[in-house]
CSV table of C-alpha atoms and ligand atoms in Angstrom, one decimal:
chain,number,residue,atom,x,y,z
A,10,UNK,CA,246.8,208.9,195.3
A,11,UNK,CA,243.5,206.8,195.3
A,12,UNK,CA,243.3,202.9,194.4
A,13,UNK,CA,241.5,204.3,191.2
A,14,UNK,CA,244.4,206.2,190.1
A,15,UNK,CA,246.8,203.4,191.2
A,16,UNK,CA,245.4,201.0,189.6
A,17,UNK,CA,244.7,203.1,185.6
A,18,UNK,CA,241.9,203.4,184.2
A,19,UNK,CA,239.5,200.8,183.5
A,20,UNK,CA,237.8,202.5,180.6
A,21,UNK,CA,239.2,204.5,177.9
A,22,UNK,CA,237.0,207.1,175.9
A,23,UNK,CA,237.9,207.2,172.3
A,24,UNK,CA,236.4,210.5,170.1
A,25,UNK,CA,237.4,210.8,166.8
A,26,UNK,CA,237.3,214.5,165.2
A,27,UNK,CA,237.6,216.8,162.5
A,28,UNK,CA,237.1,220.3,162.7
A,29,UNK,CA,234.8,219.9,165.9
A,30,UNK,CA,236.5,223.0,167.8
A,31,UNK,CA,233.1,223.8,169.5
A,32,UNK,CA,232.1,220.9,170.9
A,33,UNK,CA,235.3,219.8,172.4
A,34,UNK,CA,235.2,221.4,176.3
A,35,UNK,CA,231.1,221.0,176.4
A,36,UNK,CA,231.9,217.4,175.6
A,37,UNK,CA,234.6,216.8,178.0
A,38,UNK,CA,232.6,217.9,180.8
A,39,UNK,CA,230.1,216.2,180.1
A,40,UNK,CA,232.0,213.1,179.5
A,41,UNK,CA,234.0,213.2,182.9
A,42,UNK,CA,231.2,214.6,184.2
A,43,UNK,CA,229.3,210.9,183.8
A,44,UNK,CA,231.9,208.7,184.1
A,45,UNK,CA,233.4,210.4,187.9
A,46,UNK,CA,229.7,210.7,188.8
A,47,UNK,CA,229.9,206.6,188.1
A,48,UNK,CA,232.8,206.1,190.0
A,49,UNK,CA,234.5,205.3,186.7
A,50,UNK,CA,238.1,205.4,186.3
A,51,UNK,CA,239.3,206.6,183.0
A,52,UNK,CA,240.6,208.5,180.5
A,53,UNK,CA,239.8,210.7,177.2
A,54,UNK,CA,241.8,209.9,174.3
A,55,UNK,CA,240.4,213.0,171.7
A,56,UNK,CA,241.9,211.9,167.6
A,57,UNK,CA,242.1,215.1,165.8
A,58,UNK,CA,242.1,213.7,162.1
A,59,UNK,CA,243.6,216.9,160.4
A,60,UNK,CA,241.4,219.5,161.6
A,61,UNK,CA,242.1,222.6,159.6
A,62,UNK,CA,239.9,224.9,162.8
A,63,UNK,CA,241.1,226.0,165.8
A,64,UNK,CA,240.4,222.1,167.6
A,65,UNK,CA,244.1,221.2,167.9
A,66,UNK,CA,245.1,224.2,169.6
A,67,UNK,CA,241.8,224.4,172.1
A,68,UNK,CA,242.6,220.4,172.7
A,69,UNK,CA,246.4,221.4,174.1
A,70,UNK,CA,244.8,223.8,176.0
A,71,UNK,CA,242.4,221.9,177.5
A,72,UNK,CA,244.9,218.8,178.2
A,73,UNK,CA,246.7,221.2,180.3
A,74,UNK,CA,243.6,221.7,182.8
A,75,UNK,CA,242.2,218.5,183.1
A,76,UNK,CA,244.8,215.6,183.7
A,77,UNK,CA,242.5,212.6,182.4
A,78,UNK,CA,242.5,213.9,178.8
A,79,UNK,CA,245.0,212.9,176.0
A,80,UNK,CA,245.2,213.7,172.8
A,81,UNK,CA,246.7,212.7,169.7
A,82,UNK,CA,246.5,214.3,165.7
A,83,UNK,CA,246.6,212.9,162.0
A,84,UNK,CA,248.6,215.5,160.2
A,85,UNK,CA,246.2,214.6,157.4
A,86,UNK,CA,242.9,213.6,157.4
A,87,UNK,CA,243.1,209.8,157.0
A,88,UNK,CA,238.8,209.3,158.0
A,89,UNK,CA,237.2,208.4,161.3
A,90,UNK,CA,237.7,204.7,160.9
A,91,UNK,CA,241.5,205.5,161.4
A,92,UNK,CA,241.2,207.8,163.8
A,93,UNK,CA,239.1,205.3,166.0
A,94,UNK,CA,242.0,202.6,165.3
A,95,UNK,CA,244.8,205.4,166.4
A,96,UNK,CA,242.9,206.3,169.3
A,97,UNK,CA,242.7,202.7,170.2
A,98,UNK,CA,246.2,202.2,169.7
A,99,UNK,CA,247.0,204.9,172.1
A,100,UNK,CA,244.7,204.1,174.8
A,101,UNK,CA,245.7,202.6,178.2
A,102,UNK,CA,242.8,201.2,179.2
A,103,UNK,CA,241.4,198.0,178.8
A,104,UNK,CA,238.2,198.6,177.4
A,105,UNK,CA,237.2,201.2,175.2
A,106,UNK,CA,234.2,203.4,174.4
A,107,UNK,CA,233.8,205.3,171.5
A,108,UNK,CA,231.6,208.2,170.9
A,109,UNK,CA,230.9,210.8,168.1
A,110,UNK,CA,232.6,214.1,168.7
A,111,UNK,CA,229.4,216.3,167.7
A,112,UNK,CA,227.7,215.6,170.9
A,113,UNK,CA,224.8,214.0,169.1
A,114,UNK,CA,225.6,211.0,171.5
A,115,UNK,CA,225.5,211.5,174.9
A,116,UNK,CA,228.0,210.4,177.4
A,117,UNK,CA,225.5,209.7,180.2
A,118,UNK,CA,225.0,206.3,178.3
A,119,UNK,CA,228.3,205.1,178.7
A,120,UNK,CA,227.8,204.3,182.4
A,121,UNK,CA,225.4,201.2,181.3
A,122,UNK,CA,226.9,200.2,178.5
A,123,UNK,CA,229.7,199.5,180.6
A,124,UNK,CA,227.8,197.9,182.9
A,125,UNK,CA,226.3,195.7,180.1
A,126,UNK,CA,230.0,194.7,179.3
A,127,UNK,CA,230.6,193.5,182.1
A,128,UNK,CA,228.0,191.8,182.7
A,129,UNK,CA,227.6,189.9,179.1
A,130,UNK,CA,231.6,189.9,179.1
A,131,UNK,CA,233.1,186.7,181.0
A,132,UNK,CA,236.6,187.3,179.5
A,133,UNK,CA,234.5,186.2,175.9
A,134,UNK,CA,234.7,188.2,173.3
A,135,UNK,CA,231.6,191.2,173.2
A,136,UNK,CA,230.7,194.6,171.8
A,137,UNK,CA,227.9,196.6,173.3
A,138,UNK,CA,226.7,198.6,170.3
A,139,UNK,CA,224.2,201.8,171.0
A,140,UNK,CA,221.0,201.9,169.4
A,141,UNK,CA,219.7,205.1,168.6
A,142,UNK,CA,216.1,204.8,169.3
A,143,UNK,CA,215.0,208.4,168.7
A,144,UNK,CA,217.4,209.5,166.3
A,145,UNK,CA,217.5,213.3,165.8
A,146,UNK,CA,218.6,214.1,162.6
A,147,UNK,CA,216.9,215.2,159.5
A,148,UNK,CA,214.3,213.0,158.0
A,149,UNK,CA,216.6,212.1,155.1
A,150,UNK,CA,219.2,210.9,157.3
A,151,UNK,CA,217.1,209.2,159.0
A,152,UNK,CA,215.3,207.3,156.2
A,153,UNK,CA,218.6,206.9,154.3
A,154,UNK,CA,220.0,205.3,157.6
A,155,UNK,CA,217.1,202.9,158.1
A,156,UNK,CA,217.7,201.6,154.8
A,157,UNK,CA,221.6,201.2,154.9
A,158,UNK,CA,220.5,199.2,158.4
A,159,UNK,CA,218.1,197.1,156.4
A,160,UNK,CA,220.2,195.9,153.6
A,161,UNK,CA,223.3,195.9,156.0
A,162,UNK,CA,221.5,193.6,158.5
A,163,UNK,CA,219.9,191.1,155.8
A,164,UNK,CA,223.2,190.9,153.5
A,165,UNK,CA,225.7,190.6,156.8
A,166,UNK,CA,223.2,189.3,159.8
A,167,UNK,CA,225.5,191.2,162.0
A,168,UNK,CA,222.1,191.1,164.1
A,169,UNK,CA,222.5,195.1,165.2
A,170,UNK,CA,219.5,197.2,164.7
A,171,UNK,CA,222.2,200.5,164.3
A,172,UNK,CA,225.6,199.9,163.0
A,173,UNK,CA,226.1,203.5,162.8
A,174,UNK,CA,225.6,204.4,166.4
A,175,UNK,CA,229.3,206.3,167.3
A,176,UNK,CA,228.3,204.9,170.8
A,177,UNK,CA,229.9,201.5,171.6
A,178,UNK,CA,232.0,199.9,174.3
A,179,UNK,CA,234.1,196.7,173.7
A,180,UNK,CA,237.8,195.7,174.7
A,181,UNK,CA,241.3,197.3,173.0
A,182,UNK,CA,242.7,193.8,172.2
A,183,UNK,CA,239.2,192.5,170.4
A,184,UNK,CA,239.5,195.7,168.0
A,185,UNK,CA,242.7,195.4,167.8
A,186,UNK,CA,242.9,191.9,166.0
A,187,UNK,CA,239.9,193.2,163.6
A,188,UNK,CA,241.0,193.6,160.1
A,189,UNK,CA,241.2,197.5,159.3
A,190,UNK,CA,240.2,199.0,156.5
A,191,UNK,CA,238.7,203.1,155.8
A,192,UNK,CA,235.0,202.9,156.8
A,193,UNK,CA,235.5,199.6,159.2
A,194,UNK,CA,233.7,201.8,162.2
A,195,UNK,CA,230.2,201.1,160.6
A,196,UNK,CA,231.1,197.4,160.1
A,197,UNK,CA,232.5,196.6,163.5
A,198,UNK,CA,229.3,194.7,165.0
A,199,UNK,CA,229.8,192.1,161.4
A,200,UNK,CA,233.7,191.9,161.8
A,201,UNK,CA,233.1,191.0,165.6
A,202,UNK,CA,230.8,188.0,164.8
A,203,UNK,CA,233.4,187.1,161.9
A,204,UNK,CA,236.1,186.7,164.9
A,205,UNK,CA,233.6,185.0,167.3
A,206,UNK,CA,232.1,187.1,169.3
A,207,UNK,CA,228.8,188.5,170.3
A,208,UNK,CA,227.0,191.9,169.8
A,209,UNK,CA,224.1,193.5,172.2
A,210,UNK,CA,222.8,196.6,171.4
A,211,UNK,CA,221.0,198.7,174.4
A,212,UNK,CA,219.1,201.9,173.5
A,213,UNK,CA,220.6,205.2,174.1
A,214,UNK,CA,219.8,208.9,173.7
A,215,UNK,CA,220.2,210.8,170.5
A,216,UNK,CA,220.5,214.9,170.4
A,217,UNK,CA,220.1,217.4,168.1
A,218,UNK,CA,223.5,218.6,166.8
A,219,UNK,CA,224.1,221.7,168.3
A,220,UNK,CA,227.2,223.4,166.7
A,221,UNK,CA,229.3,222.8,163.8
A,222,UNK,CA,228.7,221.2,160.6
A,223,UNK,CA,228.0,217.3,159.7
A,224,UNK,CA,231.1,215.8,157.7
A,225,UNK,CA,228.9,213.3,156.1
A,226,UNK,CA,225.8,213.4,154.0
A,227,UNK,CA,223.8,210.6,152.3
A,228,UNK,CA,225.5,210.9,148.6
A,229,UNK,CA,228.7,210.4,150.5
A,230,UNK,CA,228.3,207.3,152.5
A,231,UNK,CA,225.8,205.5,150.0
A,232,UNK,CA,228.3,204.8,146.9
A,233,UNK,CA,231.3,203.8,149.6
A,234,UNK,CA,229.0,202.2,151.5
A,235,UNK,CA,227.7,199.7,149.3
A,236,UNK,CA,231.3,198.6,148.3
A,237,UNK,CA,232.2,198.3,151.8
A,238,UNK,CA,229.1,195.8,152.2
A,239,UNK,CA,230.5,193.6,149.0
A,240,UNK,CA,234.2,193.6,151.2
A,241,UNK,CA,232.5,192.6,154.5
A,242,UNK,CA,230.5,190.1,152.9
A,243,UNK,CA,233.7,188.6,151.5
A,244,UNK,CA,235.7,189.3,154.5
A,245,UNK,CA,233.1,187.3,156.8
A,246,UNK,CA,233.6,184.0,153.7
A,247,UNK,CA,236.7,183.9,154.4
A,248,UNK,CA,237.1,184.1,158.2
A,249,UNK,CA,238.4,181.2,159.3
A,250,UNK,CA,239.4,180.8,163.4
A,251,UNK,CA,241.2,177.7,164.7
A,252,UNK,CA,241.1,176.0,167.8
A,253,UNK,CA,244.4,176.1,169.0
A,254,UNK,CA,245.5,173.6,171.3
A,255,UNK,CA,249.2,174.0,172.8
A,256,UNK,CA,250.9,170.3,172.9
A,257,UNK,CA,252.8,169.1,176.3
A,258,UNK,CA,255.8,166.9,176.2
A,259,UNK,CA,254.9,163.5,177.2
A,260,UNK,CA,255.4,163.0,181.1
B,324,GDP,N1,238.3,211.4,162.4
B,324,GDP,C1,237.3,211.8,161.6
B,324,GDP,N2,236.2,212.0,162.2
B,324,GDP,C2,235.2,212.4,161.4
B,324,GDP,C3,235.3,212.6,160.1
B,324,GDP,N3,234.1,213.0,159.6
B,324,GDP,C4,233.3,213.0,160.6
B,324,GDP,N4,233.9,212.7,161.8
B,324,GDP,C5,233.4,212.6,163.1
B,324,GDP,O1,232.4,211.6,163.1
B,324,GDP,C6,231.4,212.0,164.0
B,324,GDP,C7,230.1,212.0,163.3
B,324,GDP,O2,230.2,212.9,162.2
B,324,GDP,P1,229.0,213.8,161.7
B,324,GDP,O3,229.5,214.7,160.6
B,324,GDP,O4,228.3,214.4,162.8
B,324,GDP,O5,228.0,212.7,161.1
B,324,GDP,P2,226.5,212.6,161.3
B,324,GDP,O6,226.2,212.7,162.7
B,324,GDP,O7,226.2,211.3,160.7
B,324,GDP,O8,225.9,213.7,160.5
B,324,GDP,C8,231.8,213.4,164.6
B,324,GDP,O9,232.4,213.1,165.8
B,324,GDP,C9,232.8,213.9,163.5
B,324,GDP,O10,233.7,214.8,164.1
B,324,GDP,C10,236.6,212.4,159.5
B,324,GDP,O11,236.9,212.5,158.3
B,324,GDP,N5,237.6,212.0,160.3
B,325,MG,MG1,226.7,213.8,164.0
């Protein structure tokens, strides 16, 4: 055994899908591909939220070849912002990185947003949020998104240019003490400046989805969306985060 595998992995990769069947083994490789060409060690936790296509079946298979994947399923489709939280839960690693299970974000970025991390890190509390500079998607998405940024960035200053970027990296105990709620994966950068922490975004690659079908279109995140916003806002009121001080016996 090497010192890496002694020692676990120091990053976990979190993808969250449903009904991605396709794009699973291109996007392991690619994913292992980046983070052994790094000298990373880590793992790939896959979250199959209820798929009803062949993706839980073609995950087991592919678990069985390569020994750094895991996998875990939502008999139900519960939404990716569970499915991110679950695959957190499950994870072994300290940190975490998240990315879209389409492929439309591309693992070769996870190497410096790691490196990022730990730089910016200092055992404070830090997300490193992707920033899609050249999104490629449709111009509707694209305008629709820009304006969801706009309103999301004046109404919360949660000072990120892309909220919606599936690319992130920041540690499992920081998520784990954010509030959860369905939809909290576009709201993470706000509800890690409500606990106290900082966000940074770095600019990463965007690509053309090649197979399957999006889950989401504008109609569908607009009307939950703006909800969401009024929550955060009231969420981010009320945050409140005491200095806690423990008290020695005198002596
Ligand atoms: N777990 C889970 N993941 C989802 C769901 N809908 C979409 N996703 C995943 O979220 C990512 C982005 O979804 P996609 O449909 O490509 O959205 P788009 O890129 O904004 O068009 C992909 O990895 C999808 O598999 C869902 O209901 N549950
Ligand atoms: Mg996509």
């Amino acid at each position: 055994m090497t010192d890496m595998e002694t020692a676990g992995p120091e990053i976990s990769v979190v993808v969250p899908v449903k009904d991605e069947a396709d794009n699973l083994a291109p996007l392991i490789n690619e994913i292992g591909a980046s983070l052994t060409g790094a000298g990373i060690a880590h793992e790939i936790v896959y979250v199959d939220d209820g798929s009803t296509d062949a993706t839980p079946d073609i995950l087991r298979r592919l678990m069985s070849d390569l020994p750094a994947v895991r996998a875990v399923r939502h008999h139900v489709c519960c939404g990716q912002s569970a499915a991110i939280a679950t695959g957190v839960s499950h994870a072994s690693a300290p940190l975490i990185a998240t990315l879209d299970g389409d492929g439309q974000n591309d693992p070769a970025d996870i190497p410096a947003l790691l490196n990022r991390y730990r730089e910016a890190a200092e055992g404070g509390l830090v997300m490193i949020a992707g920033h899609r500079t050249k999104r490629r998607d449709t111009a509707l998405k694209r305008l629709s998104s820009r304006i969801a940024n706009g309103i999301r960035g004046g109404l919360l200053k949660d000072a990120t240019a892309d909220t919606g970027c599936g690319l992130k990296v920041f540690s499992r105990d920081g998520f784990l003490a954010l509030p959860r709620f369905d939809h909290m994966h576009r709201f993470l950068p706000a509800l890690i400046i409500r606990a106290g922490g900082r966000v940074i975004s770095v600019p990463v690659n965007h690509r053309p989805r090649e197979r399957g079908a999006s889950k989401y279109g504008v109609w569908n995140r607009l009307w939950v969306g703006i909800i969401d916003l009024f929550g955060v806002m009231w969420l981010a009121r009320r945050a409140v985060r005491p200095d806690v001080e423990p008290l020695e016996p005198p002596g």
